[in-house]
C-alpha cells in the first residue's frame, strides 16, 4: 500500500488522522521545506480522541510527542512511499 492511499478523516493545523484501508489508523504530519507527509501508526482510541490531543499547548505535547516518536510507517519521501508493515505495533 502506498502513502497516496491514505484517507484523511480528521484535520488539524499541519496534521491529520485517517486510515490506510479499513483497519490501519495513522497520524499524518507535514514535514520539511516541501511539507511532505509522514505517517505514524495510531490506535483507534487515539484516532477517536484526536480533537483533544491535537489541541495540546506547545509546552505540554505529551500525546503528540509520543506519536511522532513512533516509527514512520511510510511518507512522501523518495524510498519511503510504501507502507512498512514490519513497523506496526499492537496499539
CSV table of N, CA, C and O in Angstrom, one decimal:
chain,number,residue,atom,x,y,z
A,1,UNK,N,0.9,-1.2,0.0
A,1,UNK,CA,0.0,0.0,0.0
A,1,UNK,C,0.9,1.2,0.0
A,1,UNK,O,1.9,1.3,0.7
A,2,UNK,N,0.6,2.2,-0.8
A,2,UNK,CA,1.4,3.5,-0.9
A,2,UNK,C,0.8,4.6,0.0
A,2,UNK,O,-0.4,4.5,0.3
A,3,UNK,N,1.6,5.5,0.3
A,3,UNK,CA,1.2,6.7,1.1
A,3,UNK,C,0.1,7.4,0.5
A,3,UNK,O,-0.7,8.1,1.1
A,4,UNK,N,-0.1,7.4,-0.9
A,4,UNK,CA,-1.1,8.1,-1.5
A,4,UNK,C,-2.5,7.4,-1.3
A,4,UNK,O,-3.5,8.0,-1.6
A,5,UNK,N,-2.5,6.2,-0.7
A,5,UNK,CA,-3.8,5.6,-0.4
A,5,UNK,C,-4.3,5.9,1.0
A,5,UNK,O,-5.4,5.4,1.5
A,6,UNK,N,-3.6,6.8,1.7
A,6,UNK,CA,-4.1,7.4,3.0
A,6,UNK,C,-5.4,8.1,2.8
A,6,UNK,O,-5.5,8.9,1.9
A,7,UNK,N,-6.4,7.9,3.6
A,7,UNK,CA,-7.7,8.6,3.6
A,7,UNK,C,-7.7,9.5,4.8
A,7,UNK,O,-7.8,9.0,6.0
A,8,UNK,N,-7.7,10.8,4.6
A,8,UNK,CA,-7.7,11.8,5.7
A,8,UNK,C,-9.2,11.9,6.2
A,8,UNK,O,-10.1,12.2,5.4
A,9,UNK,N,-9.4,11.7,7.5
A,9,UNK,CA,-10.7,11.8,8.0
A,9,UNK,C,-10.9,12.9,9.0
A,9,UNK,O,-12.1,13.4,9.1
A,10,UNK,N,-9.9,13.4,9.7
A,10,UNK,CA,-10.0,14.5,10.6
A,10,UNK,C,-8.7,15.3,10.4
A,10,UNK,O,-7.6,14.8,10.2
A,11,UNK,N,-8.9,16.7,10.4
A,11,UNK,CA,-7.7,17.5,10.2
A,11,UNK,C,-7.5,18.5,11.3
A,11,UNK,O,-8.4,18.9,12.0
A,12,UNK,N,-6.3,18.9,11.4
A,12,UNK,CA,-5.8,20.0,12.3
A,12,UNK,C,-4.8,20.8,11.6
A,12,UNK,O,-4.5,20.6,10.4
A,13,UNK,N,-4.1,21.7,12.3
A,13,UNK,CA,-3.1,22.5,11.7
A,13,UNK,C,-1.8,21.7,11.3
A,13,UNK,O,-1.1,21.2,12.2
A,14,UNK,N,-1.6,21.5,10.1
A,14,UNK,CA,-0.4,20.8,9.5
A,14,UNK,C,-0.4,19.3,9.9
A,14,UNK,O,0.6,18.7,10.0
A,15,UNK,N,-1.6,18.8,10.3
A,15,UNK,CA,-1.7,17.4,10.7
A,15,UNK,C,-3.1,16.9,10.5
A,15,UNK,O,-4.0,17.6,10.3
A,16,UNK,N,-3.2,15.5,10.4
A,16,UNK,CA,-4.5,14.9,10.3
A,16,UNK,C,-4.4,13.5,10.8
A,16,UNK,O,-3.3,13.0,11.1
A,17,UNK,N,-5.5,12.9,11.0
A,17,UNK,CA,-5.6,11.4,11.2
A,17,UNK,C,-6.5,10.8,10.2
A,17,UNK,O,-7.4,11.5,9.7
A,18,UNK,N,-6.3,9.5,9.9
A,18,UNK,CA,-7.1,8.9,8.9
A,18,UNK,C,-6.7,7.4,8.9
A,18,UNK,O,-6.2,6.9,9.9
A,19,UNK,N,-6.9,6.8,7.7
A,19,UNK,CA,-6.7,5.3,7.6
A,19,UNK,C,-6.0,4.9,6.3
A,19,UNK,O,-6.1,5.6,5.3
A,20,UNK,N,-5.4,3.8,6.4
A,20,UNK,CA,-4.9,3.0,5.3
A,20,UNK,C,-5.8,1.8,5.3
A,20,UNK,O,-5.8,1.1,6.2
A,21,UNK,N,-6.6,1.6,4.2
A,21,UNK,CA,-7.5,0.5,4.2
A,21,UNK,C,-8.6,0.8,5.3
A,21,UNK,O,-8.9,1.9,5.6
A,22,UNK,N,-9.1,-0.3,5.9
A,22,UNK,CA,-10.2,-0.1,6.9
A,22,UNK,C,-9.7,-0.3,8.3
A,22,UNK,O,-10.5,0.1,9.2
A,23,UNK,N,-8.5,-0.8,8.5
A,23,UNK,CA,-8.1,-1.1,9.9
A,23,UNK,C,-6.8,-0.5,10.4
A,23,UNK,O,-6.5,-0.6,11.5
A,24,UNK,N,-6.1,0.2,9.5
A,24,UNK,CA,-4.8,0.8,9.9
A,24,UNK,C,-5.0,2.3,10.1
A,24,UNK,O,-5.3,3.0,9.2
A,25,UNK,N,-5.0,2.7,11.4
A,25,UNK,CA,-5.1,4.1,11.7
A,25,UNK,C,-3.8,4.8,11.7
A,25,UNK,O,-2.8,4.2,12.2
A,26,UNK,N,-3.7,6.0,11.2
A,26,UNK,CA,-2.5,6.7,11.1
A,26,UNK,C,-2.6,8.2,11.4
A,26,UNK,O,-3.7,8.8,11.2
A,27,UNK,N,-1.5,8.8,11.9
A,27,UNK,CA,-1.4,10.2,12.1
A,27,UNK,C,-0.5,10.7,11.0
A,27,UNK,O,0.6,10.2,10.7
A,28,UNK,N,-0.9,11.8,10.3
A,28,UNK,CA,-0.2,12.4,9.2
A,28,UNK,C,0.3,13.8,9.7
A,28,UNK,O,-0.5,14.6,10.2
A,29,UNK,N,1.6,14.0,9.5
A,29,UNK,CA,2.1,15.3,9.8
A,29,UNK,C,2.9,15.8,8.6
A,29,UNK,O,3.6,14.9,7.9
A,30,UNK,N,2.9,17.0,8.3
A,30,UNK,CA,3.6,17.6,7.1
A,30,UNK,C,5.0,18.0,7.6
A,30,UNK,O,5.1,18.7,8.6
A,31,UNK,N,6.1,17.6,6.9
A,31,UNK,CA,7.4,17.8,7.3
A,31,UNK,C,8.3,18.4,6.2
A,31,UNK,O,8.0,18.3,5.1
A,32,UNK,N,9.4,19.0,6.7
A,32,UNK,CA,10.3,19.5,5.7
A,32,UNK,C,9.9,20.8,5.0
A,32,UNK,O,8.8,21.3,5.1
A,33,UNK,N,10.8,21.3,4.2
A,33,UNK,CA,10.5,22.5,3.4
A,33,UNK,C,9.4,22.3,2.4
A,33,UNK,O,8.8,23.3,2.0
A,34,UNK,N,9.2,21.1,2.0
A,34,UNK,CA,8.2,20.9,0.9
A,34,UNK,C,6.9,20.4,1.5
A,34,UNK,O,6.0,20.0,0.8
A,35,UNK,N,6.7,20.4,2.9
A,35,UNK,CA,5.5,19.8,3.5
A,35,UNK,C,5.2,18.4,3.1
A,35,UNK,O,4.0,18.1,2.7
A,36,UNK,N,6.2,17.6,3.0
A,36,UNK,CA,5.9,16.2,2.6
A,36,UNK,C,5.2,15.4,3.8
A,36,UNK,O,5.6,15.6,4.9
A,37,UNK,N,4.3,14.6,3.5
A,37,UNK,CA,3.5,13.9,4.5
A,37,UNK,C,4.4,12.7,5.1
A,37,UNK,O,5.1,12.1,4.4
A,38,UNK,N,4.2,12.6,6.4
A,38,UNK,CA,4.9,11.5,7.1
A,38,UNK,C,3.8,10.8,8.0
A,38,UNK,O,3.0,11.5,8.6
A,39,UNK,N,3.8,9.5,8.0
A,39,UNK,CA,2.7,8.8,8.7
A,39,UNK,C,3.2,7.9,9.9
A,39,UNK,O,4.2,7.2,9.7
A,40,UNK,N,2.5,8.0,11.0
A,40,UNK,CA,2.8,7.2,12.2
A,40,UNK,C,1.6,6.4,12.6
A,40,UNK,O,0.4,7.0,12.5
A,41,UNK,N,1.7,5.2,12.9
A,41,UNK,CA,0.6,4.3,13.3
A,41,UNK,C,0.0,4.9,14.6
A,41,UNK,O,0.7,5.2,15.6
A,42,UNK,N,-1.3,4.9,14.7
A,42,UNK,CA,-2.0,5.2,16.0
A,42,UNK,C,-3.1,4.2,16.2
A,42,UNK,O,-3.5,3.4,15.3
A,43,UNK,N,-3.6,4.2,17.4
A,43,UNK,CA,-4.7,3.3,17.8
A,43,UNK,C,-6.1,3.9,17.4
A,43,UNK,O,-6.2,5.1,17.1
A,44,UNK,N,-7.1,3.1,17.5
A,44,UNK,CA,-8.5,3.6,17.3
A,44,UNK,C,-8.8,4.6,18.3
A,44,UNK,O,-9.5,5.6,18.0
A,45,UNK,N,-8.4,4.4,19.6
A,45,UNK,CA,-8.7,5.3,20.7
A,45,UNK,C,-8.0,6.6,20.4
A,45,UNK,O,-8.6,7.7,20.6
A,46,UNK,N,-6.8,6.6,19.9
A,46,UNK,CA,-6.1,7.8,19.6
A,46,UNK,C,-6.7,8.6,18.4
A,46,UNK,O,-6.9,9.8,18.5
A,47,UNK,N,-7.2,7.8,17.5
A,47,UNK,CA,-8.0,8.4,16.4
A,47,UNK,C,-9.2,9.1,16.9
A,47,UNK,O,-9.5,10.3,16.5
A,48,UNK,N,-9.9,8.4,17.7
A,48,UNK,CA,-11.2,9.0,18.3
A,48,UNK,C,-11.0,10.2,19.1
A,48,UNK,O,-11.8,11.1,19.2
A,49,UNK,N,-9.8,10.3,19.8
A,49,UNK,CA,-9.6,11.5,20.7
A,49,UNK,C,-8.7,12.5,20.0
A,49,UNK,O,-8.2,13.4,20.7
A,50,UNK,N,-8.5,12.5,18.7
A,50,UNK,CA,-7.6,13.4,18.0
A,50,UNK,C,-8.0,14.9,18.3
A,50,UNK,O,-7.1,15.7,18.5
A,51,UNK,N,-9.2,15.2,18.4
A,51,UNK,CA,-9.6,16.6,18.6
A,51,UNK,C,-9.1,17.1,19.9
A,51,UNK,O,-8.8,18.3,20.1
A,52,UNK,N,-8.9,16.3,20.9
A,52,UNK,CA,-8.4,16.6,22.2
A,52,UNK,C,-6.9,16.8,22.2
A,52,UNK,O,-6.3,17.9,22.5
A,53,UNK,N,-6.1,15.8,21.8
A,53,UNK,CA,-4.7,15.8,21.9
A,53,UNK,C,-4.1,16.7,20.8
A,53,UNK,O,-3.0,17.2,20.9
A,54,UNK,N,-4.8,17.0,19.7
A,54,UNK,CA,-4.3,17.8,18.7
A,54,UNK,C,-4.2,19.3,19.1
A,54,UNK,O,-3.5,20.1,18.5
A,55,UNK,N,-5.0,19.6,20.2
A,55,UNK,CA,-5.0,21.0,20.7
A,55,UNK,C,-4.1,21.2,21.9
A,55,UNK,O,-4.1,22.3,22.5
A,56,UNK,N,-3.2,20.2,22.2
A,56,UNK,CA,-2.3,20.4,23.3
A,56,UNK,C,-1.4,21.7,23.1
A,56,UNK,O,-1.0,22.0,22.0
A,57,UNK,N,-1.2,22.3,24.2
A,57,UNK,CA,-0.3,23.5,24.2
A,57,UNK,C,1.1,23.1,23.8
A,57,UNK,O,1.5,22.0,24.2
A,58,UNK,N,1.9,23.9,23.2
A,58,UNK,CA,3.3,23.6,22.8
A,58,UNK,C,4.1,23.1,23.9
A,58,UNK,O,5.0,22.3,23.8
A,59,UNK,N,3.8,23.6,25.1
A,59,UNK,CA,4.6,23.3,26.3
A,59,UNK,C,4.1,21.9,26.9
A,59,UNK,O,4.8,21.5,27.9
A,60,UNK,N,3.1,21.3,26.4
A,60,UNK,CA,2.5,20.1,27.0
A,60,UNK,C,2.1,19.1,25.9
A,60,UNK,O,1.0,18.6,25.9
A,61,UNK,N,3.0,18.8,25.1
A,61,UNK,CA,2.8,17.9,23.9
A,61,UNK,C,3.0,16.5,24.3
A,61,UNK,O,3.8,15.8,23.6
A,62,UNK,N,2.3,15.9,25.3
A,62,UNK,CA,2.5,14.6,25.7
A,62,UNK,C,2.1,13.5,24.7
A,62,UNK,O,2.9,12.7,24.2
A,63,UNK,N,0.9,13.5,24.3
A,63,UNK,CA,0.4,12.5,23.3
A,63,UNK,C,1.0,12.7,21.9
A,63,UNK,O,1.5,11.7,21.3
A,64,UNK,N,1.0,13.9,21.4
A,64,UNK,CA,1.6,14.2,20.1
A,64,UNK,C,3.1,13.8,20.1
A,64,UNK,O,3.6,13.2,19.1
A,65,UNK,N,3.8,14.1,21.1
A,65,UNK,CA,5.2,13.8,21.2
A,65,UNK,C,5.4,12.3,21.2
A,65,UNK,O,6.3,11.7,20.5
A,66,UNK,N,4.6,11.6,21.9
A,66,UNK,CA,4.6,10.1,21.9
A,66,UNK,C,4.4,9.5,20.5
A,66,UNK,O,5.2,8.6,20.1
A,67,UNK,N,3.4,10.0,19.8
A,67,UNK,CA,3.1,9.5,18.5
A,67,UNK,C,4.2,9.8,17.5
A,67,UNK,O,4.6,9.0,16.7
A,68,UNK,N,4.7,11.1,17.5
A,68,UNK,CA,5.7,11.4,16.4
A,68,UNK,C,7.1,10.7,16.7
A,68,UNK,O,7.9,10.7,15.8
A,69,UNK,N,7.2,10.1,17.9
A,69,UNK,CA,8.5,9.4,18.1
A,69,UNK,C,8.3,7.9,17.8
A,69,UNK,O,9.2,7.1,18.0
A,70,UNK,N,7.2,7.5,17.3
A,70,UNK,CA,7.0,6.1,16.8
A,70,UNK,C,7.6,6.0,15.4
A,70,UNK,O,7.8,7.1,14.8
A,71,UNK,N,7.9,4.8,15.0
A,71,UNK,CA,8.5,4.7,13.6
A,71,UNK,C,7.6,5.3,12.5
A,71,UNK,O,6.3,5.2,12.7
A,72,UNK,N,8.2,5.8,11.5
A,72,UNK,CA,7.4,6.3,10.3
A,72,UNK,C,7.1,5.1,9.5
A,72,UNK,O,7.9,4.3,9.1
A,73,UNK,N,5.7,4.8,9.3
A,73,UNK,CA,5.3,3.6,8.6
A,73,UNK,C,5.3,3.9,7.1
A,73,UNK,O,5.4,2.9,6.3
A,74,UNK,N,5.3,5.1,6.6
A,74,UNK,CA,5.5,5.5,5.2
A,74,UNK,C,5.5,7.0,5.2
A,74,UNK,O,5.1,7.7,6.1
A,75,UNK,N,5.9,7.5,4.0
A,75,UNK,CA,6.0,9.0,3.9
A,75,UNK,C,6.0,9.4,2.4
A,75,UNK,O,6.1,8.5,1.5
A,76,UNK,N,6.0,10.6,2.1
A,76,UNK,CA,6.1,11.1,0.8
A,76,UNK,C,7.5,11.2,0.3
A,76,UNK,O,7.7,11.6,-0.9
A,77,UNK,N,8.5,10.9,1.1
A,77,UNK,CA,9.9,11.0,0.7
A,77,UNK,C,10.3,9.8,-0.2
A,77,UNK,O,9.8,8.7,0.0
A,78,UNK,N,11.1,10.0,-1.1
A,78,UNK,CA,11.6,9.0,-2.0
A,78,UNK,C,12.2,7.8,-1.3
A,78,UNK,O,13.0,8.0,-0.3
A,79,UNK,N,11.7,6.6,-1.6
A,79,UNK,CA,12.2,5.4,-0.9
A,79,UNK,C,11.3,5.0,0.3
A,79,UNK,O,11.6,4.0,0.8
A,80,UNK,N,10.4,5.8,0.7
A,80,UNK,CA,9.6,5.5,1.9
A,80,UNK,C,8.1,5.5,1.5
A,80,UNK,O,7.2,5.6,2.4
A,81,UNK,N,7.8,5.5,0.2
A,81,UNK,CA,6.4,5.6,-0.2
A,81,UNK,C,5.5,4.4,0.1
A,81,UNK,O,4.3,4.6,0.1
A,82,UNK,N,6.1,3.3,0.3
A,82,UNK,CA,5.3,2.0,0.6
A,82,UNK,C,5.1,1.8,2.1
A,82,UNK,O,6.0,2.1,2.9
A,83,UNK,N,3.9,1.4,2.5
A,83,UNK,CA,3.6,1.1,3.9
A,83,UNK,C,4.5,0.0,4.4
A,83,UNK,O,4.6,-1.1,3.8
A,84,UNK,N,5.3,0.2,5.5
A,84,UNK,CA,6.2,-0.8,6.0
A,84,UNK,C,5.5,-1.5,7.2
A,84,UNK,O,5.5,-1.0,8.3
A,85,UNK,N,4.8,-2.6,6.9
A,85,UNK,CA,4.1,-3.3,7.9
A,85,UNK,C,4.9,-3.9,9.0
A,85,UNK,O,4.5,-4.3,10.1
A,86,UNK,N,6.2,-4.0,8.7
A,86,UNK,CA,7.1,-4.6,9.8
A,86,UNK,C,7.3,-3.7,11.0
A,86,UNK,O,7.7,-4.1,12.0
A,87,UNK,N,6.9,-2.4,10.8
A,87,UNK,CA,7.0,-1.4,11.8
A,87,UNK,C,5.7,-1.3,12.7
A,87,UNK,O,5.7,-0.6,13.7
A,88,UNK,N,4.7,-2.1,12.3
A,88,UNK,CA,3.4,-2.0,13.0
A,88,UNK,C,3.6,-2.5,14.4
A,88,UNK,O,4.3,-3.4,14.7
A,89,UNK,N,2.8,-1.9,15.3
A,89,UNK,CA,2.8,-2.3,16.7
A,89,UNK,C,1.4,-2.6,17.1
A,89,UNK,O,0.4,-2.2,16.5
A,90,UNK,N,1.2,-3.4,18.2
A,90,UNK,CA,-0.1,-3.7,18.8
A,90,UNK,C,-0.5,-2.5,19.6
A,90,UNK,O,0.1,-2.2,20.6
A,91,UNK,N,-1.5,-1.7,19.1
A,91,UNK,CA,-1.9,-0.5,19.8
A,91,UNK,C,-3.3,-0.7,20.4
A,91,UNK,O,-4.1,-1.2,19.8
